[in-house]
Structures are given as C-alpha cells and as structure tokens.
Amino acid sequence: MQRANSHARCRGAGAGYTHRVHVLGIESSCDETGVALVCWQGDESVRLLAHGLYSQVEMHDAYGGVVPELASRDHIRRVLPLARQVLADAGRRLADVDLVAYTRGPGLAGALLVGAGVGCALAASLDKPVLGVHHLEGHLLSPFLSTDPPRFPFVALLVSGGHTQLMKVQGVGQYVLLGETIDDAAGEAFDKSAKLLGLGYPGGAALAQLAQQGDPRAFALPRPLLHSGDLDFSFAGLKTAVLTQVRKLGASPSPQQRADLAASTQAAIVDVLVRKSMRALRDSGLSCLVVAGGVGANVQLRQQLDAACAEAGVRVHYPELHLCSDNGAMIALAAAMRVQAGRTKPERSLTFDVKPRWALDSIG
Ligand code: KG4
Ligand code: ZN
C-alpha cells in the first residue's frame, strides 16, 4: 500500500464539478487487483492520493500462466479490503468518492466482471456515477502521474503482456493506431522465452535480470518485420528461434550460455521496439514519445530509447516504475482525465457490461 503525491498536469474544465472531485479506480483485467484514489479541483492537475495493488503472480506461477477462473476468484477476495485500505491511506471515507471507475476491457471476461460488478455496486450504494475505462488508455495516460509528464500530441508505444501497439495520441480520447503486433505481444515474447529458459511466469523481469550477465551478440536471433516498411510487429518467430537455440544447447546449458541467450533475446525485442518507435516518430513528425505497459519497465528498452531519442531530439516519457504494470491508479487517472477533457459524462447506472476485446482506437 502506498501513499502518493504524484500528479498529472493535464488541465481541463472539470466537467462542471465545482468542488474537489475524488475518483476511485478499480483494475481487475488480468492477474493484479489494483485500487486507487485520485482527486482534482477546478483547473488543477489530477493527483494520486493513494493506491494499493495485490499481485496474483505467485498463485499463477504454479500453473505456468494465468488461470482465468482463479484470477476472478482472487479479485473477489482482494478488491474490497484493498479499497478500504486505499481510502484509509488517503485519509478519506467512502462517502467522499464522487465517481467510481473500473476497467471495462480488454482483458479476461470473468476478471473484468469482478471489478465492474464491485465498481457499479459501490457507485449505486453511494448514489454516484460510474465509468468503465479502457485498460490501454489507462496505461497510455499513466505517465501523466509522473514527475515529468508529457504534453499532447505524442507517439505512444504500448508494450504489455497482451498488446504491442504504436499510437498517435492527439489528446485524451484521440487515438490513431499506427501499427501493432500481428501475433505475439512483446511481453508475451519475453514471457515465452523466459519459460523456455526455465524462468517461471511471468518471466519478463527475470529474463531481463539474467540478461545482465549475458552477451547480447552471442546468438544471432531474428528481428521480425524490422524492415517491413510499416509499423507492425511480429514476435512469434523469435520465440521459435529461442526454442531452437534452447534445444541446441541441450539438457544442461552453462549459466553463461543461458545468460547469453537471455541477453540476445532481450536485444532482439528491444531493437525492434526502438527502431519502430523511432520510425513512428519520423513518419508522424512528432517529437514526443510516451512508453507505457509492463515491458516499459525494461531497463535496456529505456536506455536504448533514451539514447535514440536524445540523438533524434525527441523527448521520451515513462510512467513511474511502480505504475508500469497493471494498477488502479491509471484507471482512476484515465477516468479523471476523460471527465476533465469533457470526453465522457459519467452517469449513474444499475447495469454494466465488460469488453474482453476492445480496440483502443474505437473509443472517442
Ligand atoms: O502491462 P502489464 O503489467 O500487464 C498487461 O496488461 O499485460 O504487462 C505485463 C508484461 C509481462 O509480459 C511481463 O513479463 C512484462 O510485462 N514485464 C517485463 C518487465 N517487467 C514486466 N518485460 C521485460 N522486462 C521487464 N523488466
Ligand atoms: Zn496492462
């Protein structure tokens, strides 16, 4: 549980609210239960008051991946205690909440239903409006809670376990898809390669750690679609190439061989992400890049993007490290920024739906 004082410097009219507005955000799209409370007043920036996160990673690790039914059941167990804790940490009461936001999609249907159900029930009991938020919009706007927030317009590189997309972002709710993966996501490529290296699930961070001792040039791995001329990605072939190398190394590879393969895999993924991001910036003529999603925590990716952007005269922004992975703060923030920007008018509702598949560029 954390107290927080980060703030988003996106200003807006506040959609008619005259008092300090408190938004409770609930994230439950996959294997993390996240709850957060943000607030703003008038022309003020959105501030994160407190947030809490419960990760189910250990539970799913035993199965080598997320088990949807177990995920839903665990969200049910965690969400209300987390909400209580967040309100206590923020020094607020449930009655102070003006708007409840929840992740409407994309994600696991059952897991989403838990957050949506709890969010709507809470809002109904308080006689307050409720808002379903796009998970990727949350990721995309999360750098607005950092100490170095971006300014619109920018190119966004969204790199999570389920998505790899380049977006042109003109403002809140103004998203144009520039390119995306045609098969595995970057996080999936990290996770599947990590699994082949015996690093458990999700293995992105573990692979990055092992890679620190390795030589990124030791194995010549493919950079799929690097020269495709467009902004799409493909990572399925990389996983197959890693599998081939693992088989070649046999039953007991040396620690150095494993580290070299981890480093070479990471280098291949990072190389493609960096080069396509720079191409997106060139093609769109924009000079600001925002990186979001779990893979955005990767140190090599950050270092290489920093270097490439410095050379190109581009400013690059990341979420705070603890807000890279799924969390409730980004959901509360996205709801607040949508309301501020006049993109959405939250309403009282006794019904809800979820959207397990939902394209970000389809929302307005
Ligand atoms: O955004 P996120 O928390 O969840 C989704 O919406 O998918 O992203 C999770 C992904 C996983 O694939 C995880 O392995 C990856 O982010 N990840 C990393 C690192 N930390 C998390 N990948 C590479 N390096 C890291 N340090
Ligand atoms: Zn996510």
Coordinates of C-alpha atoms and ligand atoms in Angstrom, one line a residue:
M1 CA 0.0 0.0 0.0
Q2 CA 1.4 3.4 -0.9
R3 CA 0.7 7.0 -0.2
A4 CA 1.4 9.0 -3.3
N5 CA 1.7 12.6 -4.2
S6 CA 2.4 12.3 -8.0
H7 CA 0.1 14.5 -10.1
A8 CA -1.0 14.8 -13.7
R9 CA -0.5 18.2 -15.3
C10 CA -3.3 17.8 -17.8
R11 CA -5.6 20.7 -17.2
G12 CA -9.3 20.8 -18.0
A13 CA -12.6 22.3 -17.2
G14 CA -13.6 19.6 -14.6
A15 CA -16.9 18.9 -16.4
G16 CA -18.9 21.2 -14.2
Y17 CA -17.6 20.0 -10.9
T18 CA -17.1 22.9 -8.5
H19 CA -15.7 21.0 -5.5
R20 CA -12.7 18.7 -5.1
V21 CA -13.5 15.6 -7.1
H22 CA -12.5 12.2 -5.9
V23 CA -12.3 9.2 -8.3
L24 CA -11.9 5.6 -7.0
G25 CA -10.4 3.4 -9.7
I26 CA -10.5 -0.4 -9.8
E27 CA -8.3 -2.6 -12.1
S28 CA -9.1 -6.3 -12.4
S29 CA -8.5 -7.2 -16.1
C30 CA -5.9 -9.9 -15.5
D31 CA -3.8 -11.0 -12.6
E32 CA -3.4 -7.9 -10.5
T33 CA -6.1 -6.3 -8.3
G34 CA -5.5 -2.6 -8.2
V35 CA -7.4 0.1 -6.4
A36 CA -6.5 3.8 -6.2
L37 CA -8.0 7.2 -5.3
V38 CA -7.2 10.3 -7.3
C39 CA -8.5 13.8 -7.0
W40 CA -8.6 17.2 -8.6
Q41 CA -10.3 20.5 -8.2
G42 CA -11.2 23.0 -10.9
D43 CA -8.2 23.7 -13.2
E44 CA -5.9 21.7 -11.0
S45 CA -3.9 18.6 -12.1
V46 CA -5.1 15.1 -11.2
R47 CA -3.3 13.9 -8.0
L48 CA -2.8 10.4 -6.8
L49 CA -3.8 10.2 -3.2
A50 CA -3.2 6.5 -2.5
H51 CA -3.1 3.2 -4.3
G52 CA -3.0 -0.5 -3.4
L53 CA -2.0 -3.5 -5.5
Y54 CA -2.4 -7.2 -5.0
S55 CA -0.5 -9.3 -7.5
Q56 CA -1.6 -12.9 -8.1
V57 CA 1.6 -13.8 -9.9
E58 CA 2.7 -16.4 -7.3
M59 CA -0.6 -18.2 -7.5
H60 CA -0.5 -18.5 -11.2
D61 CA 3.2 -19.3 -11.4
A62 CA 2.4 -22.8 -10.2
Y63 CA 0.4 -23.3 -13.5
G64 CA 2.9 -21.6 -15.8
G65 CA 0.4 -18.9 -16.8
V66 CA -2.8 -17.1 -15.7
V67 CA -5.7 -19.4 -14.8
P68 CA -8.8 -17.2 -15.6
E69 CA -11.1 -18.8 -13.1
L70 CA -8.6 -18.5 -10.2
A71 CA -7.9 -14.9 -11.2
S72 CA -11.6 -13.9 -10.9
R73 CA -12.0 -15.6 -7.6
D74 CA -8.9 -13.9 -6.2
H75 CA -10.1 -10.5 -7.4
I76 CA -13.3 -11.1 -5.4
R77 CA -11.2 -11.8 -2.3
R78 CA -8.9 -8.8 -2.7
V79 CA -10.9 -5.8 -4.1
L80 CA -12.9 -4.6 -1.1
P81 CA -10.1 -4.9 1.5
L82 CA -7.9 -3.0 -0.9
A83 CA -10.5 -0.3 -1.4
R84 CA -10.8 0.1 2.4
Q85 CA -7.1 0.3 2.8
V86 CA -6.7 2.9 0.0
L87 CA -9.4 5.1 1.5
A88 CA -7.7 4.8 4.9
D89 CA -4.3 5.6 3.5
A90 CA -5.7 8.6 1.7
G91 CA -7.5 9.8 4.8
R92 CA -10.8 9.7 3.0
R93 CA -14.2 8.0 3.5
L94 CA -16.2 6.1 1.0
A95 CA -18.8 9.0 1.2
D96 CA -16.0 11.3 -0.2
V97 CA -15.9 9.3 -3.5
D98 CA -17.6 11.3 -6.4
L99 CA -17.1 8.8 -9.2
V100 CA -16.2 5.1 -9.4
A101 CA -14.1 3.9 -12.3
Y102 CA -13.4 0.3 -13.3
T103 CA -11.6 -1.4 -16.1
R104 CA -14.2 -2.3 -18.7
G105 CA -11.8 -4.1 -21.1
P106 CA -9.9 -5.5 -22.7
G107 CA -8.9 -8.5 -20.5
L108 CA -10.3 -11.7 -19.1
A109 CA -14.1 -11.6 -19.1
G110 CA -14.6 -13.1 -15.6
A111 CA -11.8 -11.0 -14.0
L112 CA -13.3 -7.8 -15.6
L113 CA -16.7 -8.7 -14.3
V114 CA -15.5 -8.6 -10.7
G115 CA -14.2 -5.1 -11.0
A116 CA -17.2 -3.9 -13.0
G117 CA -19.6 -5.5 -10.6
V118 CA -18.0 -4.2 -7.5
G119 CA -17.5 -0.7 -9.0
C120 CA -21.1 -0.5 -10.1
A121 CA -22.4 -1.8 -6.7
L122 CA -20.3 0.7 -4.8
A123 CA -21.4 3.6 -7.0
A124 CA -25.0 2.6 -6.8
S125 CA -24.8 2.3 -3.0
L126 CA -23.3 5.9 -2.9
D127 CA -25.8 7.2 -5.5
K128 CA -22.7 8.3 -7.5
P129 CA -21.9 7.9 -11.2
V130 CA -19.7 5.1 -12.6
L131 CA -17.4 4.9 -15.6
G132 CA -15.9 1.9 -17.5
V133 CA -12.4 2.7 -18.6
H134 CA -10.2 1.2 -21.4
H135 CA -7.3 -0.6 -19.8
L136 CA -4.8 0.6 -22.5
E137 CA -6.0 4.2 -22.2
G138 CA -5.0 3.8 -18.5
H139 CA -1.5 2.6 -19.5
L140 CA -1.2 5.3 -22.1
L141 CA -2.1 8.1 -19.8
S142 CA -0.1 6.7 -16.8
P143 CA 3.0 8.9 -17.4
F144 CA 0.8 11.9 -16.6
L145 CA 1.2 10.8 -13.0
S146 CA 5.0 11.0 -13.2
T147 CA 7.2 14.0 -12.1
D148 CA 7.9 14.5 -15.8
P149 CA 4.5 14.4 -17.5
P150 CA 4.3 14.5 -21.3
R151 CA 2.3 17.0 -23.4
F152 CA 0.0 16.2 -26.3
P153 CA 0.5 15.3 -29.1
F154 CA 2.8 12.3 -28.8
V155 CA 3.5 8.9 -30.1
A156 CA 2.8 6.1 -27.6
L157 CA 4.5 2.8 -27.5
L158 CA 2.2 0.4 -25.6
V159 CA 4.0 -2.7 -24.6
S160 CA 2.3 -5.1 -22.2
G161 CA 1.7 -8.8 -21.9
G162 CA -1.2 -8.7 -24.2
H163 CA -0.5 -5.7 -26.5
T164 CA 2.2 -4.1 -28.6
Q165 CA 0.9 -1.0 -30.3
L166 CA 2.2 2.3 -31.6
M167 CA -0.4 5.0 -31.3
K168 CA -0.6 8.6 -32.4
V169 CA -2.2 10.5 -29.5
Q170 CA -3.5 13.9 -30.1
G171 CA -5.3 14.3 -26.9
V172 CA -7.5 12.4 -24.4
G173 CA -9.6 10.0 -26.4
Q174 CA -7.9 10.9 -29.7
Y175 CA -6.0 7.8 -30.6
V176 CA -4.9 6.7 -34.0
L177 CA -3.4 3.2 -34.4
L178 CA -0.1 3.4 -36.3
G179 CA 0.9 -0.2 -36.0
E180 CA 0.6 -3.3 -33.8
T181 CA 1.8 -6.9 -33.5
I182 CA 0.4 -9.4 -35.9
D183 CA 0.9 -12.3 -33.5
D184 CA 2.6 -12.3 -30.0
A185 CA 2.9 -9.2 -27.9
A186 CA 6.4 -8.0 -26.7
G187 CA 5.6 -9.1 -23.2
E188 CA 4.5 -12.5 -24.4
A189 CA 7.8 -12.8 -26.3
F190 CA 9.6 -12.1 -23.0
D191 CA 7.4 -14.5 -21.1
K192 CA 7.5 -17.4 -23.6
S193 CA 11.3 -17.1 -24.0
A194 CA 11.7 -16.9 -20.2
K195 CA 9.6 -20.1 -19.9
L196 CA 11.9 -21.8 -22.4
L197 CA 14.8 -20.7 -20.2
G198 CA 13.1 -22.2 -17.1
L199 CA 12.5 -18.8 -15.5
G200 CA 8.8 -19.2 -14.4
Y201 CA 5.9 -16.9 -15.2
P202 CA 5.7 -14.1 -16.0
G203 CA 9.3 -14.1 -16.8
G204 CA 10.0 -10.7 -18.4
A205 CA 11.7 -9.2 -15.4
A206 CA 13.6 -12.4 -14.6
L207 CA 14.8 -12.7 -18.2
A208 CA 16.0 -9.1 -18.1
Q209 CA 17.8 -9.8 -14.8
L210 CA 19.5 -12.9 -16.3
A211 CA 20.4 -10.9 -19.4
Q212 CA 22.6 -8.6 -17.3
Q213 CA 25.3 -11.2 -17.2
G214 CA 25.0 -12.2 -20.9
D215 CA 26.4 -11.1 -24.2
P216 CA 23.6 -9.7 -26.4
R217 CA 25.6 -10.6 -29.6
A218 CA 26.2 -14.2 -28.6
F219 CA 23.2 -15.6 -30.5
A220 CA 22.0 -14.2 -33.8
L221 CA 18.3 -14.0 -33.3
P222 CA 15.8 -12.7 -35.9
R223 CA 14.3 -9.2 -35.8
P224 CA 10.9 -9.9 -37.3
L225 CA 9.4 -7.2 -39.6
L226 CA 12.3 -4.8 -38.9
H227 CA 12.5 -3.8 -42.5
S228 CA 8.8 -4.3 -43.4
G229 CA 8.4 -0.6 -44.1
D230 CA 5.4 -0.3 -41.8
L231 CA 4.9 0.0 -38.1
D232 CA 3.7 -3.6 -37.4
F233 CA 5.5 -6.1 -35.2
S234 CA 5.8 -9.9 -35.1
F235 CA 7.4 -11.8 -32.2
A236 CA 6.2 -15.4 -32.8
G237 CA 9.2 -16.2 -34.9
L238 CA 11.6 -15.0 -32.2
K239 CA 10.1 -17.5 -29.7
T240 CA 10.6 -20.3 -32.2
A241 CA 14.2 -19.2 -32.8
V242 CA 14.8 -19.2 -29.0
L243 CA 13.3 -22.7 -28.8
T244 CA 15.7 -23.9 -31.5
Q245 CA 18.7 -22.5 -29.6
V246 CA 17.5 -24.0 -26.3
R247 CA 17.3 -27.4 -28.0
K248 CA 20.7 -27.0 -29.5
L249 CA 22.2 -26.2 -26.0
G250 CA 20.8 -29.5 -24.7
A251 CA 19.7 -30.6 -21.3
S252 CA 22.2 -28.7 -19.2
P253 CA 23.4 -25.4 -20.7
S254 CA 26.0 -23.5 -18.7
P255 CA 24.9 -20.4 -16.7
Q256 CA 26.8 -18.3 -19.2
Q257 CA 25.0 -19.8 -22.2
R258 CA 21.7 -19.2 -20.5
A259 CA 22.6 -15.6 -19.7
D260 CA 23.9 -15.1 -23.3
L261 CA 20.6 -16.4 -24.7
A262 CA 18.6 -14.2 -22.4
A263 CA 20.6 -11.2 -23.4
S264 CA 20.3 -12.0 -27.1
T265 CA 16.5 -12.4 -26.8
Q266 CA 16.1 -9.1 -24.9
A267 CA 18.3 -7.4 -27.5
A268 CA 16.2 -8.7 -30.4
I269 CA 12.9 -7.5 -28.8
V270 CA 14.3 -4.1 -27.7
D271 CA 16.0 -3.5 -31.0
V272 CA 12.7 -3.9 -32.9
L273 CA 10.7 -1.8 -30.4
V274 CA 13.2 1.0 -30.5
R275 CA 13.6 1.1 -34.3
K276 CA 9.8 1.0 -34.9
S277 CA 9.2 3.7 -32.3
M278 CA 11.8 6.0 -34.0
R279 CA 10.2 5.3 -37.4
A280 CA 6.7 6.2 -36.0
L281 CA 8.1 9.5 -34.7
R282 CA 9.7 10.3 -38.0
D283 CA 6.6 9.3 -40.0
S284 CA 4.2 11.3 -37.8
G285 CA 6.5 14.3 -37.5
L286 CA 6.0 14.3 -33.7
S287 CA 8.8 14.9 -31.2
C288 CA 7.5 13.3 -28.0
L289 CA 7.3 9.6 -27.2
V290 CA 5.4 8.0 -24.3
V291 CA 6.2 4.4 -23.3
A292 CA 3.7 2.5 -21.2
G293 CA 2.8 -1.0 -20.1
G294 CA 4.7 -3.7 -18.2
V295 CA 7.6 -4.0 -20.7
G296 CA 8.1 -0.3 -20.3
A297 CA 9.9 -1.2 -17.0
N298 CA 12.7 -2.9 -19.0
V299 CA 15.9 -1.1 -18.3
Q300 CA 17.5 -2.0 -21.7
L301 CA 14.5 -0.7 -23.5
R302 CA 14.6 2.6 -21.5
Q303 CA 18.3 3.0 -22.0
Q304 CA 18.2 2.4 -25.8
L305 CA 15.1 4.6 -26.3
D306 CA 16.7 7.4 -24.2
A307 CA 19.8 7.2 -26.4
A308 CA 17.9 7.1 -29.7
C309 CA 15.5 9.9 -28.7
A310 CA 18.4 12.1 -27.5
E311 CA 20.0 11.7 -30.9
A312 CA 16.8 12.5 -32.7
G313 CA 15.9 15.4 -30.4
V314 CA 12.8 13.7 -29.1
R315 CA 11.5 13.8 -25.5
V316 CA 10.6 10.5 -24.0
H317 CA 8.4 9.9 -21.0
Y318 CA 7.7 6.8 -18.9
P319 CA 5.3 6.1 -16.1
E320 CA 6.9 5.8 -12.6
L321 CA 8.3 2.3 -12.4
H322 CA 5.7 1.1 -9.9
L323 CA 2.9 2.3 -12.3
C324 CA 4.3 0.4 -15.4
S325 CA 2.4 -2.8 -14.6
D326 CA -1.3 -3.0 -14.2
N327 CA -2.6 -0.8 -11.4
G328 CA -5.7 1.0 -10.2
A329 CA -4.1 4.5 -10.4
M330 CA -4.0 4.5 -14.1
I331 CA -7.7 3.6 -14.3
A332 CA -8.7 6.3 -11.8
L333 CA -6.4 8.8 -13.7
A334 CA -7.9 7.9 -17.1
A335 CA -11.4 8.4 -15.8
A336 CA -10.5 11.7 -14.2
M337 CA -8.7 13.0 -17.4
R338 CA -11.7 11.9 -19.6
V339 CA -14.0 13.8 -17.4
Q340 CA -11.7 16.8 -17.3
A341 CA -11.4 16.8 -21.0
G342 CA -15.2 16.6 -21.4
R343 CA -14.7 13.3 -23.3
T344 CA -17.2 11.4 -21.1
K345 CA -20.1 12.3 -18.9
P346 CA -20.3 9.6 -16.2
E347 CA -23.8 8.5 -15.3
R348 CA -25.5 6.6 -12.5
S349 CA -26.1 3.1 -13.6
L350 CA -27.5 -0.1 -12.2
T351 CA -26.3 -2.2 -15.2
F352 CA -22.8 -2.8 -16.6
D353 CA -21.0 -4.7 -19.3
V354 CA -17.4 -5.6 -20.0
K355 CA -15.5 -5.7 -23.2
P356 CA -12.9 -8.5 -23.2
R357 CA -11.9 -7.5 -26.7
W358 CA -11.9 -3.8 -27.3
A359 CA -9.8 -1.7 -29.7
L360 CA -8.3 1.5 -28.2
D361 CA -8.8 3.5 -31.4
S362 CA -12.5 2.7 -31.4
I363 CA -13.1 4.8 -28.3
G364 CA -13.7 8.5 -28.6
Ligands
KG4_1 O1 1.1 -4.1 -18.5 P1 1.3 -5.4 -17.8 O2 1.5 -5.4 -16.3 O3 0.1 -6.4 -18.0 C1 -0.7 -6.5 -19.2 O4 -1.6 -5.6 -19.4 O5 -0.3 -7.4 -19.9 O6 2.5 -6.2 -18.6 C2 2.9 -7.4 -18.1 C3 4.1 -7.8 -19.0 C4 4.5 -9.3 -18.8 O7 4.7 -9.9 -20.1 C5 5.9 -9.1 -18.1 O8 6.7 -10.2 -18.3 C6 6.4 -7.8 -18.7 O9 5.2 -7.0 -18.8 N1 7.5 -7.2 -17.9 C7 8.7 -7.1 -18.4 C8 9.4 -6.5 -17.3 N2 8.6 -6.2 -16.3 C9 7.4 -6.7 -16.7 N3 9.3 -7.4 -19.6 C10 10.6 -7.1 -19.7 N4 11.4 -6.5 -18.8 C11 10.8 -6.2 -17.6 N5 11.6 -5.6 -16.6
ZN2 ZN -1.9 -3.9 -18.7

